[in-house]
Short mmCIF file of C-alpha atoms and ligand atoms in Angstrom, two decimals:
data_model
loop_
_atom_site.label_atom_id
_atom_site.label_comp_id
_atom_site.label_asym_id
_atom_site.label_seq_id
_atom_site.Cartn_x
_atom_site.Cartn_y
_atom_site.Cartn_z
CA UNK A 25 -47.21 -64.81 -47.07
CA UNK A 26 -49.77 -65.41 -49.85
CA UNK A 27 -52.05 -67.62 -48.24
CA UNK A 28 -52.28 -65.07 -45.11
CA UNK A 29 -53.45 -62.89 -47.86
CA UNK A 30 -55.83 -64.96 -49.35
CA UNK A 31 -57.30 -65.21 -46.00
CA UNK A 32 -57.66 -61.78 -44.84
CA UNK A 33 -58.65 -61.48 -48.57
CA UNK A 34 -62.27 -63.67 -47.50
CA UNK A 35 -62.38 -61.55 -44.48
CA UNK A 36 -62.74 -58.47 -46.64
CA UNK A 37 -65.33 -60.45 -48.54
CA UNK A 38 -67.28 -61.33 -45.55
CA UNK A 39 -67.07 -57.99 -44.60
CA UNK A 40 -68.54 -56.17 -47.45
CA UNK A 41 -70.79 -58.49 -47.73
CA UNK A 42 -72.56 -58.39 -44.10
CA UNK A 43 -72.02 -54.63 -44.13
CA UNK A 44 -73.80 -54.44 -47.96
CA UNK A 45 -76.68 -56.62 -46.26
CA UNK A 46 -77.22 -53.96 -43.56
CA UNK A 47 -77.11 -50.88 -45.56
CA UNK A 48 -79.74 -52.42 -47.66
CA UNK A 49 -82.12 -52.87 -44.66
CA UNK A 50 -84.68 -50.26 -44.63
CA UNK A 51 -84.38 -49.93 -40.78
CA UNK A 52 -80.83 -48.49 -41.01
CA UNK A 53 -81.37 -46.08 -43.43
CA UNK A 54 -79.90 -43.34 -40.32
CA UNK A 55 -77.02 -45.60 -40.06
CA UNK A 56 -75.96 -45.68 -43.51
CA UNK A 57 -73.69 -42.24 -43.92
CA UNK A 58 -72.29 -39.62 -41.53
CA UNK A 59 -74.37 -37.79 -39.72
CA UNK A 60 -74.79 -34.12 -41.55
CA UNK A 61 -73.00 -31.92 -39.12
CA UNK A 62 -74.97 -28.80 -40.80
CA UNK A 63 -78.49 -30.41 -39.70
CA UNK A 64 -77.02 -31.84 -36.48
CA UNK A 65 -74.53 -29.25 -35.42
CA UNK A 66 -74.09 -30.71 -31.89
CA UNK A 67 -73.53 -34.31 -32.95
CA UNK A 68 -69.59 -33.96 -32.59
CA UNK A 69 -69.64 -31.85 -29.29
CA UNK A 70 -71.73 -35.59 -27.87
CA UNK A 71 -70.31 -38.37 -29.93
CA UNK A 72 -66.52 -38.21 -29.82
CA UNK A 73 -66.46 -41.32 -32.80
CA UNK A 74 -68.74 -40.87 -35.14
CA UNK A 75 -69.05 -44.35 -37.65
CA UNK A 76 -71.63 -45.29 -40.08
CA UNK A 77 -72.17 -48.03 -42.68
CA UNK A 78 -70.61 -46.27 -45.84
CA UNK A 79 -67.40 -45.98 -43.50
CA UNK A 80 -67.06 -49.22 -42.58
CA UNK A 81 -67.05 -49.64 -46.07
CA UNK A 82 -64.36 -47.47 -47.27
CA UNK A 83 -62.43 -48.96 -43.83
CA UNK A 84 -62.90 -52.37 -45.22
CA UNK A 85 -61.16 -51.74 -48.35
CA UNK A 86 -58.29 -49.79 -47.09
CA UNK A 87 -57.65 -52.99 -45.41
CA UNK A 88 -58.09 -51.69 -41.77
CA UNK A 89 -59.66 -54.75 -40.39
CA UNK A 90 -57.49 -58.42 -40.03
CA UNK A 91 -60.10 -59.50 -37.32
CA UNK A 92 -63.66 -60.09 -37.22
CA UNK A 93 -63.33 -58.34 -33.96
CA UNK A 94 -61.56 -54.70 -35.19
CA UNK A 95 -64.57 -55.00 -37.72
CA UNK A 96 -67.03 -55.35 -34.62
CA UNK A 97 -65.56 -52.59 -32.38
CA UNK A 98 -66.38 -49.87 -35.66
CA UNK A 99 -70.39 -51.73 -36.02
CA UNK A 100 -70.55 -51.40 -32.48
CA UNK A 101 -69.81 -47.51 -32.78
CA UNK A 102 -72.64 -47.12 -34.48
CA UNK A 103 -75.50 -48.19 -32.28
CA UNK A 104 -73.62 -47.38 -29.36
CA UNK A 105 -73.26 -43.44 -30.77
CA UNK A 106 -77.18 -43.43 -31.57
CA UNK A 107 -77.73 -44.91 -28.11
CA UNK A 108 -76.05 -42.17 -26.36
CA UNK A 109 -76.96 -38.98 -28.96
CA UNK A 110 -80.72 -40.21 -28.49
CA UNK A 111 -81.47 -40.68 -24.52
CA UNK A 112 -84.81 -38.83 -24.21
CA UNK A 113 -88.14 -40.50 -24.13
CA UNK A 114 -89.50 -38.47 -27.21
CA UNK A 115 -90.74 -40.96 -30.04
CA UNK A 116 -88.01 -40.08 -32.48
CA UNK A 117 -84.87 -41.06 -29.73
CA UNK A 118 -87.35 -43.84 -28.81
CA UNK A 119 -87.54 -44.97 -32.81
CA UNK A 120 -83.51 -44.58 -33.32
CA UNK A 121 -82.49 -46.51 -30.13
CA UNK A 122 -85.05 -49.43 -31.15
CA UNK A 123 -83.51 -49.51 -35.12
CA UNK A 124 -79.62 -49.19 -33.44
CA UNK A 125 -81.07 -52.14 -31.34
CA UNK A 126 -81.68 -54.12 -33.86
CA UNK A 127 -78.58 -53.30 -35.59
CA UNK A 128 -76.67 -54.56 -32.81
CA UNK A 129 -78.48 -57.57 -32.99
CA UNK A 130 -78.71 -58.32 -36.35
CA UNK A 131 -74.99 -58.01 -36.59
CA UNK A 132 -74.12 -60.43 -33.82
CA UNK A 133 -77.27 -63.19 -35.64
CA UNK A 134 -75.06 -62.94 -38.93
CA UNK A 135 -71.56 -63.47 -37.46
CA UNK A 136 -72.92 -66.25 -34.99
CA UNK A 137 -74.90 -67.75 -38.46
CA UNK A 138 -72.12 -67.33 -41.03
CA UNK A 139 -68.66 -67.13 -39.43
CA UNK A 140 -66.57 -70.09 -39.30
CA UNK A 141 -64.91 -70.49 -35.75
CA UNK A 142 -61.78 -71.76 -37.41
CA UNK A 143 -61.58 -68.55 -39.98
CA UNK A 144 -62.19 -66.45 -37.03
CA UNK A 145 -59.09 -68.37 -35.34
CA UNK A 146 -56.59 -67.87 -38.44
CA UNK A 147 -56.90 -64.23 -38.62
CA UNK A 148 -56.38 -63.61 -34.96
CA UNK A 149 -52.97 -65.59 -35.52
CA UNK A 150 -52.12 -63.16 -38.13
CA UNK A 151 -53.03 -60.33 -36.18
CA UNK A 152 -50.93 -61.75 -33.61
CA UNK A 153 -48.02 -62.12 -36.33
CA UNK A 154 -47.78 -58.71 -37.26
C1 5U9 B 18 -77.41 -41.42 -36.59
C2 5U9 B 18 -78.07 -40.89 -35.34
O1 5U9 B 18 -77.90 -41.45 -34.25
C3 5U9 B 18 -78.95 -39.73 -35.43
C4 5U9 B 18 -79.13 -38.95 -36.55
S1 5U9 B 18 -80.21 -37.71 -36.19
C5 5U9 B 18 -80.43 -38.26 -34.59
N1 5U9 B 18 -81.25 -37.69 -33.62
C6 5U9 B 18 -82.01 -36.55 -33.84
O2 5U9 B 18 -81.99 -35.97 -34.91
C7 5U9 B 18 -82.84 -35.98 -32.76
C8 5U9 B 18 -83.95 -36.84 -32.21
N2 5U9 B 18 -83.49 -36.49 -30.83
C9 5U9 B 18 -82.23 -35.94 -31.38
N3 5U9 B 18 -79.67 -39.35 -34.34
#
């Protein structure tokens, strides 16, 4: 009813707002749009789910996410696919595992900071609902 919708209404907000803060951060700039199959022509033969910050965007406002925690399982995607497309001990995997380190990081800091237990509660219940 309309006050689910008001709710999952601030998630959105929330949303757009940590994912906003992120692509702003300097330290993400890899993070912040697909990776360019023509200069990485492999990445899709390694990562099976590509995500990146712009898309978590565009996911937010086709409403995809009800729970903090669909939003998380996406963010996660992120480090998690530069994690695994840069294993080798060369400086420039080294530098892109450290930066989707402290994505992952940063992320969890501003959920544990800024979301309210009780939100968090209320949309699980309408994910639960539907
Ligand atoms: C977004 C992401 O994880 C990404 C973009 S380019 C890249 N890695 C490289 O270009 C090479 C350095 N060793 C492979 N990783």
């Amino acid at each position: 009813e309309e006050q689910e919708e008001d709710v999952l209404r601030e998630l959105r907000l929330f949303l757009r707002n940590i994912t906003e803060r992120l692509s702003l951060d300097r330290r993400f700039k890899a993070f912040t749009k697909p990776v360019d199959i023509e200069e990485v022509p492999d990445y899709l033969m390694v990562i099976k789910k590509p995500m990146d910050l712009s898309t978590l965007l565009t996911n937010i406002d086709e409403h995809k996410y009800i729970t903090i925690g669909e939003f998380m399982a996406d963010a996660d995607l992120i480090w998690k696919n530069a994690l695994e497309y840069n294993p080798d001990s060369d400086p420039m995997d080294r530098n892109i595992r450290h930066r989707a380190c402290a994505l992952k990081d940063t992320v969890r800091a501003i959920i544990r900071d800024e979301l309210d237990e009780d939100f968090e509660r209320v949309c699980e219940e309408i994910r639960e609902s539907r």
